[in-house]
GROMACS .gro file of C-alpha atoms in nm:
model
  369
    1MET     CA    1   9.181  -4.086   5.604
    2PRO     CA    2   9.167  -4.354   5.340
    3GLN     CA    3   9.454  -4.386   5.091
    4GLU     CA    4   9.430  -4.336   4.723
    5GLY     CA    5   9.337  -4.659   4.544
    6ILE     CA    6   9.361  -4.789   4.212
    7CYS     CA    7   9.125  -4.894   3.938
    8LEU     CA    8   8.932  -5.214   4.020
    9LYS     CA    9   8.685  -5.448   3.858
   10GLY     CA   10   8.379  -5.244   3.920
   11GLY     CA   11   8.527  -4.917   3.900
   12TYR     CA   12   8.764  -4.681   4.089
   13SER     CA   13   8.826  -4.799   4.456
   14VAL     CA   14   9.008  -4.639   4.740
   15LYS     CA   15   9.195  -4.867   5.001
   16THR     CA   16   8.981  -4.986   5.309
   17ARG     CA   17   9.199  -4.981   5.604
   18PHE     CA   18   9.070  -5.159   5.921
   19ALA     CA   19   9.202  -5.248   6.252
   20ILE     CA   20   9.105  -5.618   6.412
   21VAL     CA   21   9.045  -5.670   6.777
   22GLY     CA   22   9.102  -6.050   6.830
   23TYR     CA   23   9.335  -6.305   6.664
   24GLY     CA   24   9.121  -6.621   6.668
   25TRP     CA   25   9.012  -6.845   6.384
   26ARG     CA   26   8.781  -6.607   6.229
   27ALA     CA   27   9.014  -6.311   6.246
   28GLN     CA   28   9.233  -6.524   5.987
   29PHE     CA   29   8.991  -6.511   5.709
   30TYR     CA   30   8.994  -6.133   5.705
   31LEU     CA   31   9.372  -6.150   5.707
   32ARG     CA   32   9.385  -6.375   5.439
   33ALA     CA   33   9.170  -6.134   5.238
   34ALA     CA   34   9.394  -5.849   5.309
   35ARG     CA   35   9.698  -6.032   5.220
   36MET     CA   36   9.558  -6.149   4.890
   37ILE     CA   37   9.373  -5.856   4.784
   38PRO     CA   38   9.658  -5.564   4.922
   39GLN     CA   39   9.551  -5.317   4.671
   40GLU     CA   40   9.203  -5.288   4.826
   41PHE     CA   41   9.246  -5.374   5.189
   42GLU     CA   42   9.501  -5.300   5.465
   43VAL     CA   43   9.507  -5.427   5.827
   44THR     CA   44   9.630  -5.126   6.029
   45SER     CA   45   9.676  -5.330   6.354
   46ILE     CA   46   9.581  -5.613   6.567
   47VAL     CA   47   9.458  -5.543   6.911
   48THR     CA   48   9.526  -5.831   7.150
   49ARG     CA   49   9.537  -5.914   7.549
   50SER     CA   50   9.930  -5.893   7.607
   51GLY     CA   51  10.248  -5.766   7.502
   52GLU     CA   52  10.396  -6.113   7.466
   53ARG     CA   53  10.101  -6.216   7.238
   54ALA     CA   54  10.144  -5.873   7.051
   55ALA     CA   55  10.494  -5.993   6.984
   56GLN     CA   56  10.424  -6.329   6.863
   57ILE     CA   57  10.140  -6.188   6.626
   58ARG     CA   58  10.393  -5.915   6.476
   59LYS     CA   59  10.639  -6.168   6.421
   60GLU     CA   60  10.368  -6.412   6.234
   61THR     CA   61  10.224  -6.146   6.043
   62GLY     CA   62  10.439  -5.857   5.997
   63ILE     CA   63  10.156  -5.647   6.096
   64PRO     CA   64  10.145  -5.410   6.406
   65ALA     CA   65   9.989  -5.564   6.728
   66VAL     CA   66   9.903  -5.346   7.025
   67CYS     CA   67   9.763  -5.415   7.371
   68SER     CA   68   9.512  -5.130   7.372
   69LEU     CA   69   9.220  -4.999   7.141
   70GLU     CA   70   9.361  -4.645   7.191
   71GLU     CA   71   9.703  -4.750   7.027
   72ALA     CA   72   9.518  -4.892   6.741
   73LEU     CA   73   9.307  -4.592   6.674
   74GLY     CA   74   9.629  -4.386   6.641
   75ASP     CA   75   9.657  -4.529   6.295
   76GLN     CA   76   9.324  -4.377   6.209
   77PRO     CA   77   9.164  -4.701   6.072
   78ASP     CA   78   8.827  -4.634   5.868
   79PHE     CA   79   8.656  -4.893   6.078
   80VAL     CA   80   8.754  -5.148   6.370
   81LEU     CA   81   8.647  -5.521   6.306
   82LEU     CA   82   8.545  -5.712   6.642
   83CYS     CA   83   8.642  -6.083   6.622
   84VAL     CA   84   8.597  -6.126   6.990
   85PRO     CA   85   8.377  -6.378   7.200
   86ARG     CA   86   7.994  -6.314   7.203
   87ALA     CA   87   8.021  -6.274   7.598
   88VAL     CA   88   8.226  -5.958   7.527
   89MET     CA   89   8.092  -5.835   7.204
   90LYS     CA   90   7.830  -5.580   7.333
   91ASP     CA   91   8.089  -5.410   7.573
   92TRP     CA   92   8.333  -5.375   7.269
   93ILE     CA   93   8.033  -5.234   7.049
   94VAL     CA   94   7.930  -4.980   7.292
   95ARG     CA   95   8.281  -4.894   7.383
   96LEU     CA   96   8.340  -4.800   7.008
   97MET     CA   97   7.982  -4.620   6.950
   98GLU     CA   98   8.088  -4.398   7.225
   99GLN     CA   99   8.407  -4.292   7.025
  100LYS     CA  100   8.213  -4.260   6.721
  101ILE     CA  101   8.408  -4.533   6.544
  102PRO     CA  102   8.237  -4.734   6.263
  103VAL     CA  103   8.214  -5.098   6.391
  104LEU     CA  104   8.199  -5.422   6.202
  105CYS     CA  105   8.101  -5.701   6.444
  106GLU     CA  106   8.124  -6.067   6.404
  107THR     CA  107   7.815  -6.282   6.482
  108PRO     CA  108   7.623  -6.316   6.717
  109PRO     CA  109   7.647  -5.951   6.874
  110GLY     CA  110   7.509  -6.068   7.218
  111LYS     CA  111   7.516  -6.379   7.443
  112ASP     CA  112   7.122  -6.371   7.509
  113VAL     CA  113   6.798  -6.219   7.415
  114ASP     CA  114   6.814  -5.949   7.706
  115GLU     CA  115   7.160  -5.853   7.598
  116LEU     CA  116   7.043  -5.824   7.233
  117ASN     CA  117   6.782  -5.558   7.323
  118GLU     CA  118   7.022  -5.368   7.568
  119LEU     CA  119   7.265  -5.317   7.271
  120TRP     CA  120   6.991  -5.202   7.051
  121LYS     CA  121   6.894  -4.954   7.338
  122GLU     CA  122   7.250  -4.851   7.333
  123LYS     CA  123   7.261  -4.813   6.941
  124VAL     CA  124   6.968  -4.592   6.945
  125ARG     CA  125   7.116  -4.358   7.239
  126LEU     CA  126   7.463  -4.342   7.072
  127GLY     CA  127   7.386  -4.379   6.684
  128GLY     CA  128   7.712  -4.480   6.529
  129ASN     CA  129   7.757  -4.695   6.217
  130VAL     CA  130   7.739  -5.061   6.339
  131GLN     CA  131   7.735  -5.353   6.055
  132VAL     CA  132   7.752  -5.721   6.093
  133THR     CA  133   7.988  -5.959   5.942
  134GLU     CA  134   7.698  -6.189   5.814
  135GLN     CA  135   7.890  -6.319   5.493
  136TYR     CA  136   7.703  -6.590   5.386
  137PHE     CA  137   7.450  -6.441   5.140
  138LEU     CA  138   7.746  -6.298   4.957
  139GLN     CA  139   7.881  -6.668   4.907
  140PRO     CA  140   7.877  -6.744   4.528
  141TYR     CA  141   7.577  -7.042   4.544
  142TYR     CA  142   7.385  -6.847   4.802
  143ALA     CA  143   7.419  -6.511   4.610
  144ALA     CA  144   7.313  -6.699   4.301
  145MET     CA  145   7.003  -6.868   4.472
  146ILE     CA  146   6.888  -6.542   4.646
  147ARG     CA  147   6.896  -6.380   4.300
  148LEU     CA  148   6.688  -6.668   4.157
  149ALA     CA  149   6.434  -6.646   4.430
  150ARG     CA  150   6.396  -6.260   4.396
  151SER     CA  151   6.385  -6.295   4.007
  152GLY     CA  152   6.020  -6.415   3.979
  153LEU     CA  153   6.131  -6.724   3.787
  154LEU     CA  154   6.000  -6.964   4.036
  155GLY     CA  155   5.681  -6.757   4.128
  156ASP     CA  156   5.619  -6.681   4.488
  157ILE     CA  157   5.850  -6.845   4.719
  158SER     CA  158   5.658  -7.055   4.977
  159ASN     CA  159   5.940  -7.283   5.169
  160MET     CA  160   6.295  -7.362   5.191
  161ASN     CA  161   6.468  -7.667   5.316
  162MET     CA  162   6.835  -7.639   5.399
  163SER     CA  163   7.087  -7.865   5.548
  164ALA     CA  164   7.400  -7.672   5.523
  165ILE     CA  165   7.507  -7.396   5.770
  166HIS     CA  166   7.426  -7.359   6.128
  167GLY     CA  167   7.200  -7.127   6.345
  168TYR     CA  168   7.210  -6.762   6.270
  169HIS     CA  169   7.383  -6.819   5.939
  170ALA     CA  170   7.084  -7.017   5.823
  171VAL     CA  171   6.830  -6.784   5.961
  172SER     CA  172   6.990  -6.508   5.754
  173ILE     CA  173   6.976  -6.704   5.421
  174PHE     CA  174   6.591  -6.817   5.503
  175ARG     CA  175   6.496  -6.470   5.570
  176LYS     CA  176   6.631  -6.338   5.247
  177VAL     CA  177   6.521  -6.619   5.027
  178LEU     CA  178   6.170  -6.634   5.156
  179GLY     CA  179   6.139  -6.273   5.189
  180VAL     CA  180   6.014  -6.269   5.538
  181GLY     CA  181   6.196  -5.959   5.695
  182PHE     CA  182   6.125  -5.935   6.069
  183GLU     CA  183   5.791  -6.142   6.069
  184ASN     CA  184   5.727  -6.338   6.381
  185CYS     CA  185   5.699  -6.720   6.357
  186GLU     CA  186   5.622  -7.042   6.544
  187ILE     CA  187   5.951  -7.265   6.591
  188LEU     CA  188   5.933  -7.656   6.655
  189GLY     CA  189   6.240  -7.841   6.704
  190ARG     CA  190   6.379  -8.185   6.783
  191ARG     CA  191   6.737  -8.286   6.834
  192PHE     CA  192   6.888  -8.606   6.742
  193ARG     CA  193   7.222  -8.803   6.795
  194PHE     CA  194   7.359  -9.022   6.507
  195PRO     CA  195   7.718  -9.189   6.502
  196VAL     CA  196   7.965  -9.090   6.205
  197THR     CA  197   8.324  -9.172   6.150
  198GLU     CA  198   8.562  -8.869   6.224
  199THR     CA  199   8.729  -8.741   5.910
  200ARG     CA  200   8.811  -8.378   5.905
  201ASP     CA  201   8.775  -8.070   6.124
  202ARG     CA  202   8.946  -7.744   6.145
  203ALA     CA  203   9.265  -7.895   6.252
  204GLY     CA  204   9.265  -8.109   5.941
  205TRP     CA  205   9.223  -8.465   5.839
  206HIS     CA  206   9.186  -8.766   6.064
  207TYR     CA  207   9.256  -9.126   5.968
  208GLY     CA  208   9.215  -9.320   6.301
  209GLY     CA  209   8.855  -9.412   6.235
  210ARG     CA  210   8.720  -9.266   6.583
  211MET     CA  211   8.361  -9.243   6.599
  212LEU     CA  212   8.159  -8.950   6.683
  213CYS     CA  213   7.801  -8.899   6.785
  214PRO     CA  214   7.718  -8.521   6.714
  215ASP     CA  215   7.388  -8.350   6.740
  216ARG     CA  216   7.155  -8.332   6.440
  217ASP     CA  217   6.887  -8.062   6.478
  218ARG     CA  218   6.564  -8.047   6.294
  219VAL     CA  219   6.363  -7.713   6.331
  220ASP     CA  220   6.053  -7.587   6.142
  221LEU     CA  221   6.030  -7.189   6.142
  222VAL     CA  222   5.646  -7.113   6.027
  223PHE     CA  223   5.644  -6.745   5.974
  224GLU     CA  224   5.309  -6.519   6.005
  225SER     CA  225   5.287  -6.507   5.621
  226GLY     CA  226   5.259  -6.888   5.599
  227ARG     CA  227   5.625  -6.900   5.459
  228THR     CA  228   5.826  -7.198   5.589
  229ALA     CA  229   6.189  -7.274   5.685
  230PHE     CA  230   6.292  -7.643   5.741
  231PHE     CA  231   6.628  -7.658   5.905
  232ASP     CA  232   6.840  -7.933   5.908
  233PHE     CA  233   7.182  -7.940   6.032
  234SER     CA  234   7.469  -8.133   6.188
  235GLN     CA  235   7.811  -7.982   6.296
  236GLU     CA  236   8.009  -8.227   6.089
  237GLN     CA  237   7.850  -8.100   5.769
  238TYR     CA  238   8.110  -7.787   5.746
  239PHE     CA  239   8.422  -8.030   5.693
  240SER     CA  240   8.313  -8.393   5.673
  241PRO     CA  241   8.314  -8.528   5.312
  242ILE     CA  242   8.069  -8.811   5.415
  243ARG     CA  243   7.799  -8.567   5.542
  244SER     CA  244   7.703  -8.366   5.224
  245ARG     CA  245   7.487  -8.027   5.210
  246THR     CA  246   7.168  -7.972   5.027
  247TRP     CA  247   6.937  -7.715   4.948
  248ASN     CA  248   6.561  -7.682   4.805
  249VAL     CA  249   6.372  -7.363   4.760
  250GLN     CA  250   6.026  -7.413   4.628
  251GLY     CA  251   5.801  -7.151   4.457
  252SER     CA  252   5.459  -7.144   4.303
  253ARG     CA  253   5.626  -7.226   3.944
  254GLY     CA  254   5.944  -7.396   4.002
  255GLU     CA  255   6.213  -7.481   4.243
  256ILE     CA  256   6.597  -7.492   4.317
  257ARG     CA  257   6.719  -7.823   4.419
  258ASP     CA  258   7.102  -7.788   4.497
  259MET     CA  259   7.241  -7.690   4.155
  260ASP     CA  260   6.933  -7.783   3.934
  261VAL     CA  261   6.663  -7.545   3.859
  262TYR     CA  262   6.296  -7.655   3.743
  263TRP     CA  263   6.055  -7.395   3.620
  264LEU     CA  264   5.744  -7.348   3.382
  265ASN     CA  265   5.780  -7.124   3.087
  266GLU     CA  266   5.506  -6.870   2.962
  267LYS     CA  267   5.341  -7.197   2.803
  268ASN     CA  268   5.346  -7.380   3.154
  269GLN     CA  269   5.599  -7.602   2.983
  270VAL     CA  270   5.857  -7.757   3.219
  271ILE     CA  271   6.215  -7.616   3.200
  272ARG     CA  272   6.516  -7.779   3.377
  273GLU     CA  273   6.871  -7.635   3.364
  274HIS     CA  274   7.177  -7.677   3.565
  275MET     CA  275   7.355  -7.402   3.745
  276ARG     CA  276   7.717  -7.406   3.612
  277ARG     CA  277   7.992  -7.305   3.819
  278GLU     CA  278   8.298  -7.188   3.607
  279ASP     CA  279   8.662  -7.169   3.784
  280ASP     CA  280   8.981  -7.064   3.648
  281GLY     CA  281   9.287  -7.250   3.662
  282VAL     CA  282   9.097  -7.598   3.609
  283TYR     CA  283   9.330  -7.847   3.374
  284ASN     CA  284   9.539  -7.567   3.333
  285ILE     CA  285   9.902  -7.431   3.448
  286ASP     CA  286   9.731  -7.082   3.557
  287GLY     CA  287   9.644  -6.991   3.897
  288TRP     CA  288   9.307  -7.091   4.046
  289SER     CA  289   9.018  -6.854   4.107
  290HIS     CA  290   8.636  -6.878   4.090
  291LEU     CA  291   8.474  -6.675   3.791
  292TRP     CA  292   8.120  -6.710   3.788
  293ILE     CA  293   7.791  -6.927   3.821
  294THR     CA  294   7.569  -6.936   3.504
  295LEU     CA  295   7.193  -7.052   3.444
  296SER     CA  296   7.095  -7.083   3.083
  297GLY     CA  297   7.421  -6.890   2.942
  298GLU     CA  298   7.320  -6.586   3.184
  299ARG     CA  299   7.584  -6.512   3.479
  300ILE     CA  300   7.356  -6.506   3.796
  301TYR     CA  301   7.678  -6.464   4.010
  302GLU     CA  302   7.986  -6.301   3.920
  303ASN     CA  303   8.315  -6.317   4.153
  304PRO     CA  304   8.420  -5.949   4.258
  305PHE     CA  305   8.774  -6.063   4.296
  306PRO     CA  306   8.826  -6.290   4.016
  307GLN     CA  307   9.224  -6.308   4.019
  308ALA     CA  308   9.225  -6.361   4.408
  309ARG     CA  309   9.302  -6.738   4.518
  310LEU     CA  310   9.033  -6.756   4.778
  311ASN     CA  311   8.764  -7.008   4.848
  312ASP     CA  312   8.391  -6.919   4.871
  313ASP     CA  313   8.371  -6.818   5.223
  314GLU     CA  314   8.687  -6.587   5.197
  315LEU     CA  315   8.536  -6.438   4.881
  316ALA     CA  316   8.247  -6.340   5.078
  317VAL     CA  317   8.437  -6.217   5.363
  318ALA     CA  318   8.639  -5.998   5.105
  319ASP     CA  319   8.291  -5.875   4.983
  320VAL     CA  320   8.203  -5.791   5.333
  321LEU     CA  321   8.517  -5.583   5.382
  322ARG     CA  322   8.445  -5.389   5.067
  323HIS     CA  323   8.094  -5.322   5.155
  324MET     CA  324   8.191  -5.188   5.492
  325GLY     CA  325   8.443  -4.956   5.329
  326ARG     CA  326   8.162  -4.832   5.109
  327SER     CA  327   7.938  -4.800   5.429
  328VAL     CA  328   8.192  -4.578   5.593
  329ARG     CA  329   8.266  -4.381   5.305
  330GLU     CA  330   7.891  -4.344   5.180
  331GLY     CA  331   7.689  -4.400   5.469
  332VAL     CA  332   7.517  -4.705   5.328
  333ASP     CA  333   7.393  -4.999   5.521
  334PHE     CA  334   7.479  -5.343   5.395
  335TYR     CA  335   7.400  -5.551   5.692
  336PRO     CA  336   7.302  -5.335   5.969
  337LEU     CA  337   7.284  -5.423   6.321
  338ARG     CA  338   6.916  -5.478   6.356
  339GLU     CA  339   6.949  -5.759   6.096
  340GLY     CA  340   7.217  -5.929   6.290
  341LEU     CA  341   7.010  -5.898   6.614
  342GLN     CA  342   6.711  -6.047   6.433
  343ASP     CA  343   6.920  -6.361   6.312
  344ALA     CA  344   7.060  -6.411   6.656
  345TYR     CA  345   6.724  -6.379   6.809
  346LEU     CA  346   6.580  -6.624   6.594
  347ASP     CA  347   6.869  -6.869   6.674
  348PHE     CA  348   6.829  -6.812   7.034
  349CYS     CA  349   6.460  -6.926   7.020
  350MET     CA  350   6.552  -7.224   6.783
  351GLU     CA  351   6.798  -7.353   7.049
  352GLU     CA  352   6.509  -7.298   7.302
  353ALA     CA  353   6.253  -7.526   7.093
  354LEU     CA  354   6.545  -7.783   7.045
  355ARG     CA  355   6.634  -7.775   7.421
  356THR     CA  356   6.270  -7.789   7.564
  357GLY     CA  357   6.106  -7.981   7.297
  358ASN     CA  358   5.828  -7.704   7.305
  359ALA     CA  359   5.690  -7.492   7.038
  360VAL     CA  360   5.841  -7.106   7.080
  361ARG     CA  361   5.637  -6.813   6.933
  362THR     CA  362   5.862  -6.536   6.866
  363GLU     CA  363   5.769  -6.172   6.950
  364ALA     CA  364   5.862  -5.845   6.813
  365GLN     CA  365   6.186  -5.709   6.965
  366SER     CA  366   6.294  -5.347   7.022
  367TRP     CA  367   6.509  -5.317   6.686
  368VAL     CA  368   6.217  -5.437   6.468
  369PRO     CA  369   6.123  -5.140   6.238
   0.00000   0.00000   0.00000
């Protein structure tokens, strides 16, 4: 059962307790969130593949590490977070649904389109609470952008160009900003390769000057409503300081271009404002944390964890955990399985268009409401 909590920003909260299956790179984000916000999150145990690995994890983290799901469930976590490869994700989700354990699964939840449909069939059969850890819409900038797109300030949103994040993460943002839901679309894609000097990756900085030649993917997704997403991405954009990120959302009465917003007022006069990001601790001796993003003096995003020293993705991950805790306690969906399945499906279709060079037309799958 959840433990008693304390009074937090936004109201009284109980502590969210969860077990993690897997200990890879993505699992570290959730572990950091729990370590930085211990009054709200607790990792009850980590499930790993061997006793030797479990002992190493216990030494590194101080968190109980076990070799079986049954041992992890003995601590009565509120839910289980799956940070496992896509090749085994479906089997883990089904296993937990069979035991009526709420599931928070990393994306994508299957290795191909057939497996996505098989998973949905099992979800219908078994029921259960399965949510997806799609965190990007909760990052400060994306949350602010989605709020502006939905506010009506820009008029009817018709298209979005994004060169920032890959595959299913990009699809999630496109669907939310454009408001296309589960619409089908035609997908056209082309893959290029351009040289770039190695500078930085997950392992850190590199100064040897080695030349890389990563893929650069350009994809158009034209939805049934006519709304269109323009996808432009190279893997180097996640870390490289010489491969920037850019966004453009266009509506009938204005647009967002990166941090600038242009729109027409009631007299059809042009207004231009800059979204301003405020961080605590800049030019200060205090600890660092993000505070909010404003437009014309109004806060269009406010950090739900203002005292925690977390980067934007870690903030979003912590918000996912908070939403999942609420989902378990109140039965409220925040990113249900069918949403993650649709994101993964469109990502697979994008990859097919890039691989073959042929147009791909999507079809409604079994999870479409």
